[in-house]
Short mmCIF file of N, CA, C and O in Angstrom, two decimals:
data_model
loop_
_atom_site.label_atom_id
_atom_site.label_comp_id
_atom_site.label_asym_id
_atom_site.label_seq_id
_atom_site.Cartn_x
_atom_site.Cartn_y
_atom_site.Cartn_z
N MET A 26 7.82 3.46 22.96
CA MET A 26 8.22 2.73 21.79
C MET A 26 9.07 3.65 20.91
O MET A 26 8.73 4.80 20.67
N GLU A 27 10.19 3.11 20.45
CA GLU A 27 11.09 3.89 19.61
C GLU A 27 10.64 3.83 18.16
O GLU A 27 10.34 2.76 17.63
N ARG A 28 10.58 4.99 17.53
CA ARG A 28 10.14 5.08 16.13
C ARG A 28 11.30 4.78 15.19
O ARG A 28 12.40 5.27 15.38
N GLU A 29 11.04 3.95 14.16
CA GLU A 29 12.07 3.60 13.19
C GLU A 29 12.38 4.82 12.32
O GLU A 29 11.48 5.52 11.86
N GLN A 30 13.66 5.05 12.10
CA GLN A 30 14.10 6.18 11.27
C GLN A 30 13.80 5.89 9.80
O GLN A 30 14.06 4.79 9.31
N PRO A 31 13.23 6.86 9.08
CA PRO A 31 12.95 6.63 7.66
C PRO A 31 14.23 6.49 6.86
O PRO A 31 15.25 7.11 7.17
N ARG A 32 14.19 5.65 5.84
CA ARG A 32 15.32 5.50 4.92
C ARG A 32 14.99 6.25 3.64
O ARG A 32 13.91 6.08 3.08
N ILE A 33 15.92 7.06 3.19
CA ILE A 33 15.73 7.85 1.98
C ILE A 33 16.64 7.28 0.90
O ILE A 33 17.85 7.17 1.09
N ILE A 34 16.07 6.92 -0.24
CA ILE A 34 16.86 6.43 -1.37
C ILE A 34 16.78 7.47 -2.48
O ILE A 34 15.70 7.79 -2.97
N SER A 35 17.93 8.01 -2.85
CA SER A 35 18.02 8.97 -3.95
C SER A 35 18.47 8.20 -5.19
O SER A 35 19.51 7.55 -5.18
N VAL A 36 17.67 8.29 -6.24
CA VAL A 36 17.94 7.56 -7.48
C VAL A 36 18.31 8.56 -8.57
O VAL A 36 17.57 9.53 -8.80
N GLY A 37 19.46 8.34 -9.22
CA GLY A 37 19.85 9.24 -10.30
C GLY A 37 21.36 9.34 -10.41
O GLY A 37 22.07 8.38 -10.21
N GLY A 38 21.83 10.54 -10.70
CA GLY A 38 23.24 10.74 -10.99
C GLY A 38 24.05 11.26 -9.83
O GLY A 38 23.56 11.97 -8.96
N ALA A 39 25.31 10.86 -9.83
CA ALA A 39 26.33 11.42 -8.94
C ALA A 39 27.54 11.63 -9.83
O ALA A 39 28.00 10.71 -10.51
N THR A 40 28.03 12.84 -9.87
CA THR A 40 29.11 13.19 -10.78
C THR A 40 30.25 13.87 -10.04
O THR A 40 30.10 14.29 -8.89
N GLN A 41 31.37 13.99 -10.72
CA GLN A 41 32.46 14.79 -10.19
C GLN A 41 32.47 16.10 -10.95
O GLN A 41 32.66 16.13 -12.18
N ASP A 42 32.20 17.19 -10.25
CA ASP A 42 32.22 18.52 -10.85
C ASP A 42 33.63 19.07 -10.78
O ASP A 42 34.36 18.84 -9.81
N ILE A 43 34.02 19.81 -11.81
CA ILE A 43 35.34 20.43 -11.87
C ILE A 43 35.15 21.93 -12.05
O ILE A 43 34.48 22.37 -12.99
N PHE A 44 35.73 22.71 -11.15
CA PHE A 44 35.62 24.16 -11.19
C PHE A 44 36.99 24.77 -11.49
O PHE A 44 37.97 24.47 -10.80
N LEU A 45 37.07 25.60 -12.52
CA LEU A 45 38.30 26.27 -12.90
C LEU A 45 38.24 27.72 -12.44
O LEU A 45 37.24 28.41 -12.66
N SER A 46 39.31 28.19 -11.81
CA SER A 46 39.37 29.57 -11.34
C SER A 46 40.52 30.30 -12.03
O SER A 46 41.57 29.72 -12.29
N GLY A 47 40.30 31.55 -12.29
CA GLY A 47 41.33 32.38 -12.91
C GLY A 47 40.71 33.28 -13.96
O GLY A 47 39.50 33.29 -14.19
N LYS A 48 41.55 34.04 -14.61
CA LYS A 48 41.08 34.96 -15.65
C LYS A 48 41.18 34.27 -17.00
O LYS A 48 41.95 34.68 -17.87
N ILE A 49 40.40 33.22 -17.17
CA ILE A 49 40.50 32.41 -18.38
C ILE A 49 39.34 32.66 -19.34
O ILE A 49 39.41 32.30 -20.50
N PHE A 50 38.28 33.27 -18.84
CA PHE A 50 37.12 33.51 -19.68
C PHE A 50 37.15 34.93 -20.25
O PHE A 50 37.58 35.86 -19.59
N ILE A 51 36.65 35.08 -21.45
CA ILE A 51 36.61 36.38 -22.11
C ILE A 51 35.15 36.81 -22.21
O ILE A 51 34.33 36.11 -22.82
N PRO A 52 34.79 37.99 -21.63
CA PRO A 52 33.41 38.45 -21.76
C PRO A 52 33.11 38.84 -23.21
O PRO A 52 33.89 39.52 -23.86
N VAL A 53 31.99 38.37 -23.73
CA VAL A 53 31.57 38.65 -25.10
C VAL A 53 30.13 39.15 -25.05
O VAL A 53 29.32 38.66 -24.28
N SER A 54 29.81 40.14 -25.88
CA SER A 54 28.45 40.67 -25.93
C SER A 54 27.92 40.57 -27.35
O SER A 54 28.63 40.86 -28.31
N ASP A 55 26.66 40.16 -27.46
CA ASP A 55 26.01 40.13 -28.77
C ASP A 55 25.05 41.31 -28.92
O ASP A 55 24.23 41.35 -29.82
N GLY A 56 25.15 42.30 -28.03
CA GLY A 56 24.27 43.45 -28.04
C GLY A 56 23.08 43.32 -27.10
O GLY A 56 22.54 44.30 -26.64
N LYS A 57 22.69 42.09 -26.82
CA LYS A 57 21.57 41.84 -25.92
C LYS A 57 22.04 41.22 -24.61
O LYS A 57 21.54 41.55 -23.56
N GLU A 58 22.98 40.30 -24.71
CA GLU A 58 23.47 39.58 -23.54
C GLU A 58 24.99 39.60 -23.50
O GLU A 58 25.64 39.71 -24.54
N VAL A 59 25.53 39.44 -22.30
CA VAL A 59 26.97 39.27 -22.11
C VAL A 59 27.18 37.87 -21.59
O VAL A 59 26.49 37.42 -20.68
N TYR A 60 28.12 37.14 -22.19
CA TYR A 60 28.40 35.79 -21.75
C TYR A 60 29.90 35.56 -21.79
O TYR A 60 30.66 36.37 -22.29
N GLU A 61 30.33 34.44 -21.23
CA GLU A 61 31.74 34.08 -21.17
C GLU A 61 32.09 33.16 -22.32
O GLU A 61 31.29 32.33 -22.73
N GLN A 62 33.30 33.30 -22.84
CA GLN A 62 33.72 32.47 -23.96
C GLN A 62 35.16 32.02 -23.75
O GLN A 62 36.00 32.78 -23.30
N LEU A 63 35.41 30.76 -24.07
CA LEU A 63 36.77 30.23 -24.10
C LEU A 63 37.24 30.25 -25.55
O LEU A 63 36.56 29.70 -26.43
N PRO A 64 38.36 30.89 -25.84
CA PRO A 64 38.86 30.92 -27.23
C PRO A 64 39.19 29.50 -27.71
O PRO A 64 39.87 28.75 -27.03
N LEU A 65 38.71 29.14 -28.89
CA LEU A 65 38.91 27.82 -29.46
C LEU A 65 40.40 27.56 -29.68
O LEU A 65 41.10 28.33 -30.32
N GLY A 66 40.89 26.46 -29.12
CA GLY A 66 42.27 26.05 -29.31
C GLY A 66 43.30 26.80 -28.49
O GLY A 66 44.49 26.55 -28.62
N ALA A 67 42.87 27.72 -27.66
CA ALA A 67 43.81 28.54 -26.88
C ALA A 67 44.36 27.76 -25.69
O ALA A 67 43.71 26.88 -25.14
N LYS A 68 45.59 28.05 -25.32
CA LYS A 68 46.19 27.51 -24.10
C LYS A 68 45.94 28.55 -23.01
O LYS A 68 46.32 29.70 -23.14
N LEU A 69 45.29 28.13 -21.95
CA LEU A 69 44.89 29.05 -20.91
C LEU A 69 45.51 28.68 -19.57
O LEU A 69 45.64 27.50 -19.25
N GLU A 70 45.90 29.69 -18.81
CA GLU A 70 46.44 29.45 -17.47
C GLU A 70 45.31 29.44 -16.47
O GLU A 70 44.52 30.37 -16.40
N VAL A 71 45.24 28.37 -15.71
CA VAL A 71 44.23 28.22 -14.68
C VAL A 71 44.91 28.41 -13.34
O VAL A 71 45.94 27.80 -13.06
N GLU A 72 44.34 29.26 -12.50
CA GLU A 72 44.93 29.53 -11.19
C GLU A 72 44.65 28.41 -10.20
O GLU A 72 45.47 28.08 -9.37
N ARG A 73 43.45 27.82 -10.31
CA ARG A 73 43.07 26.79 -9.35
C ARG A 73 42.04 25.86 -9.97
O ARG A 73 41.19 26.29 -10.73
N ILE A 74 42.12 24.57 -9.61
CA ILE A 74 41.14 23.58 -10.03
C ILE A 74 40.57 22.94 -8.78
O ILE A 74 41.32 22.47 -7.92
N ASP A 75 39.25 22.96 -8.66
CA ASP A 75 38.58 22.35 -7.51
C ASP A 75 37.67 21.23 -8.01
O ASP A 75 36.95 21.40 -9.00
N PHE A 76 37.70 20.12 -7.31
CA PHE A 76 36.86 18.97 -7.62
C PHE A 76 35.83 18.82 -6.51
O PHE A 76 36.15 18.98 -5.33
N SER A 77 34.60 18.52 -6.89
CA SER A 77 33.52 18.38 -5.92
C SER A 77 32.54 17.34 -6.43
O SER A 77 32.33 17.21 -7.64
N THR A 78 31.93 16.61 -5.52
CA THR A 78 30.91 15.66 -5.92
C THR A 78 29.59 16.38 -6.09
O THR A 78 29.22 17.21 -5.27
N GLY A 79 28.92 16.09 -7.20
CA GLY A 79 27.65 16.74 -7.50
C GLY A 79 26.67 15.74 -8.07
O GLY A 79 26.75 14.55 -7.81
N GLY A 80 25.76 16.23 -8.87
CA GLY A 80 24.71 15.39 -9.45
C GLY A 80 23.47 15.45 -8.58
O GLY A 80 23.56 15.59 -7.35
N GLY A 81 22.32 15.33 -9.20
CA GLY A 81 21.06 15.47 -8.46
C GLY A 81 20.91 14.51 -7.30
O GLY A 81 20.66 14.91 -6.15
N ALA A 82 21.07 13.22 -7.56
CA ALA A 82 20.88 12.23 -6.49
C ALA A 82 22.04 12.26 -5.49
O ALA A 82 21.83 12.05 -4.30
N GLY A 83 23.24 12.54 -5.97
CA GLY A 83 24.38 12.66 -5.06
C GLY A 83 24.19 13.80 -4.08
O GLY A 83 24.38 13.65 -2.87
N ASN A 84 23.79 14.97 -4.60
CA ASN A 84 23.56 16.13 -3.73
C ASN A 84 22.40 15.88 -2.77
O ASN A 84 22.47 16.26 -1.59
N ALA A 85 21.33 15.25 -3.26
CA ALA A 85 20.18 14.97 -2.39
C ALA A 85 20.58 14.02 -1.26
O ALA A 85 20.21 14.24 -0.09
N SER A 86 21.36 12.99 -1.57
CA SER A 86 21.80 12.03 -0.55
C SER A 86 22.61 12.72 0.54
O SER A 86 22.42 12.45 1.73
N VAL A 87 23.51 13.60 0.13
CA VAL A 87 24.34 14.32 1.11
C VAL A 87 23.45 15.20 1.99
O VAL A 87 23.62 15.25 3.21
N THR A 88 22.49 15.88 1.39
CA THR A 88 21.58 16.73 2.17
C THR A 88 20.84 15.92 3.22
O THR A 88 20.76 16.32 4.39
N PHE A 89 20.29 14.77 2.83
CA PHE A 89 19.55 13.95 3.79
C PHE A 89 20.48 13.40 4.88
O PHE A 89 20.11 13.38 6.06
N ALA A 90 21.66 12.93 4.49
CA ALA A 90 22.61 12.38 5.47
C ALA A 90 23.02 13.44 6.49
O ALA A 90 23.12 13.14 7.68
N ARG A 91 23.24 14.66 6.03
CA ARG A 91 23.65 15.72 6.95
C ARG A 91 22.53 16.14 7.90
O ARG A 91 22.79 16.78 8.91
N GLN A 92 21.30 15.76 7.58
CA GLN A 92 20.18 16.02 8.48
C GLN A 92 19.96 14.86 9.44
O GLN A 92 18.99 14.84 10.20
N GLY A 93 20.84 13.87 9.38
CA GLY A 93 20.76 12.75 10.30
C GLY A 93 19.86 11.62 9.84
O GLY A 93 19.59 10.70 10.61
N LEU A 94 19.41 11.67 8.58
CA LEU A 94 18.55 10.61 8.07
C LEU A 94 19.39 9.49 7.47
O LEU A 94 20.55 9.68 7.13
N SER A 95 18.79 8.33 7.33
CA SER A 95 19.45 7.17 6.73
C SER A 95 19.40 7.34 5.22
O SER A 95 18.37 7.10 4.59
N ALA A 96 20.51 7.79 4.63
CA ALA A 96 20.54 8.13 3.21
C ALA A 96 21.20 7.02 2.40
O ALA A 96 22.22 6.46 2.79
N HIS A 97 20.59 6.72 1.26
CA HIS A 97 21.09 5.70 0.35
C HIS A 97 21.15 6.29 -1.05
O HIS A 97 20.28 7.09 -1.44
N PHE A 98 22.16 5.89 -1.82
CA PHE A 98 22.29 6.34 -3.21
C PHE A 98 22.12 5.15 -4.13
O PHE A 98 22.71 4.09 -3.91
N MET A 99 21.31 5.31 -5.19
CA MET A 99 21.15 4.27 -6.18
C MET A 99 21.38 4.91 -7.55
O MET A 99 20.65 5.82 -7.96
N GLY A 100 22.43 4.46 -8.23
CA GLY A 100 22.75 4.98 -9.55
C GLY A 100 23.98 4.28 -10.09
O GLY A 100 24.54 3.40 -9.43
N ILE A 101 24.39 4.67 -11.26
CA ILE A 101 25.58 4.08 -11.88
C ILE A 101 26.73 5.07 -11.76
O ILE A 101 26.58 6.24 -12.11
N ILE A 102 27.84 4.58 -11.25
CA ILE A 102 29.04 5.42 -11.11
C ILE A 102 30.16 4.73 -11.88
O ILE A 102 30.34 3.52 -11.78
N GLY A 103 30.91 5.50 -12.63
CA GLY A 103 31.99 4.95 -13.45
C GLY A 103 33.09 4.31 -12.62
O GLY A 103 33.30 4.64 -11.45
N ARG A 104 33.78 3.38 -13.26
CA ARG A 104 34.91 2.69 -12.61
C ARG A 104 36.21 3.36 -13.05
O ARG A 104 37.05 2.76 -13.72
N ASP A 105 36.35 4.62 -12.70
CA ASP A 105 37.54 5.40 -13.03
C ASP A 105 37.89 6.26 -11.83
O ASP A 105 37.28 6.14 -10.78
N GLN A 106 38.87 7.15 -11.99
CA GLN A 106 39.29 8.00 -10.86
C GLN A 106 38.16 8.89 -10.36
O GLN A 106 37.99 9.06 -9.16
N ALA A 107 37.39 9.45 -11.28
CA ALA A 107 36.29 10.32 -10.88
C ALA A 107 35.24 9.52 -10.10
O ALA A 107 34.74 9.97 -9.07
N GLY A 108 34.92 8.32 -10.58
CA GLY A 108 33.96 7.47 -9.89
C GLY A 108 34.44 7.07 -8.51
O GLY A 108 33.66 7.06 -7.55
N GLU A 109 35.73 6.77 -8.39
CA GLU A 109 36.30 6.43 -7.09
C GLU A 109 36.20 7.61 -6.13
O GLU A 109 35.90 7.44 -4.95
N ALA A 110 36.45 8.82 -6.62
CA ALA A 110 36.37 10.02 -5.79
C ALA A 110 34.93 10.26 -5.33
O ALA A 110 34.69 10.61 -4.17
N VAL A 111 33.97 10.03 -6.22
CA VAL A 111 32.56 10.20 -5.86
C VAL A 111 32.17 9.20 -4.77
O VAL A 111 31.56 9.57 -3.76
N LEU A 112 32.53 7.93 -4.95
CA LEU A 112 32.22 6.92 -3.94
C LEU A 112 32.87 7.24 -2.60
O LEU A 112 32.25 7.06 -1.54
N LYS A 113 34.10 7.71 -2.63
CA LYS A 113 34.80 8.08 -1.39
C LYS A 113 34.05 9.21 -0.68
O LYS A 113 33.85 9.17 0.53
N ASP A 114 33.64 10.24 -1.45
CA ASP A 114 32.91 11.36 -0.85
C ASP A 114 31.58 10.91 -0.25
O ASP A 114 31.22 11.31 0.86
N LEU A 115 30.85 10.06 -0.98
CA LEU A 115 29.57 9.57 -0.45
C LEU A 115 29.78 8.74 0.81
O LEU A 115 29.01 8.84 1.77
N ASP A 116 30.84 7.93 0.82
CA ASP A 116 31.15 7.12 2.00
C ASP A 116 31.48 8.02 3.20
O ASP A 116 31.04 7.76 4.32
N GLN A 117 32.26 9.08 2.97
CA GLN A 117 32.61 10.01 4.06
C GLN A 117 31.38 10.71 4.63
O GLN A 117 31.39 11.14 5.77
N GLU A 118 30.35 10.83 3.79
CA GLU A 118 29.10 11.47 4.26
C GLU A 118 28.14 10.44 4.87
O GLU A 118 27.02 10.77 5.21
N HIS A 119 28.61 9.18 5.00
CA HIS A 119 27.82 8.09 5.59
C HIS A 119 26.57 7.77 4.77
O HIS A 119 25.48 7.58 5.31
N ILE A 120 26.76 7.71 3.46
CA ILE A 120 25.68 7.37 2.54
C ILE A 120 25.90 5.93 2.07
O ILE A 120 26.98 5.58 1.62
N ASP A 121 24.85 5.13 2.18
CA ASP A 121 24.91 3.72 1.78
C ASP A 121 24.85 3.65 0.25
O ASP A 121 23.88 4.09 -0.36
N THR A 122 25.89 3.09 -0.37
CA THR A 122 25.92 2.93 -1.82
C THR A 122 25.89 1.46 -2.22
O THR A 122 26.11 1.13 -3.38
N SER A 123 25.59 0.59 -1.26
CA SER A 123 25.61 -0.85 -1.55
C SER A 123 24.50 -1.22 -2.51
O SER A 123 24.52 -2.21 -3.18
#
């Protein structure tokens, strides 16, 4: 007898993450910690911009799908370019968003 594959439903957020690369951040120290700071109102040169789908439920769905499980996403995704990119990425990973 063939065993039915479990279906995993991830409920929550799926977002489009944006990563900026380059020497745009300025290290600042308060004497205890060092952190990065963007100067207010400054025009900064970015060497590269990378877009990636993220969010807790989005990442979980991708993880389950890549393990060969039946992965489903349940959440609200915007009807804009970022939302379209997220849906496209989830579809490419064979995640049911219906």
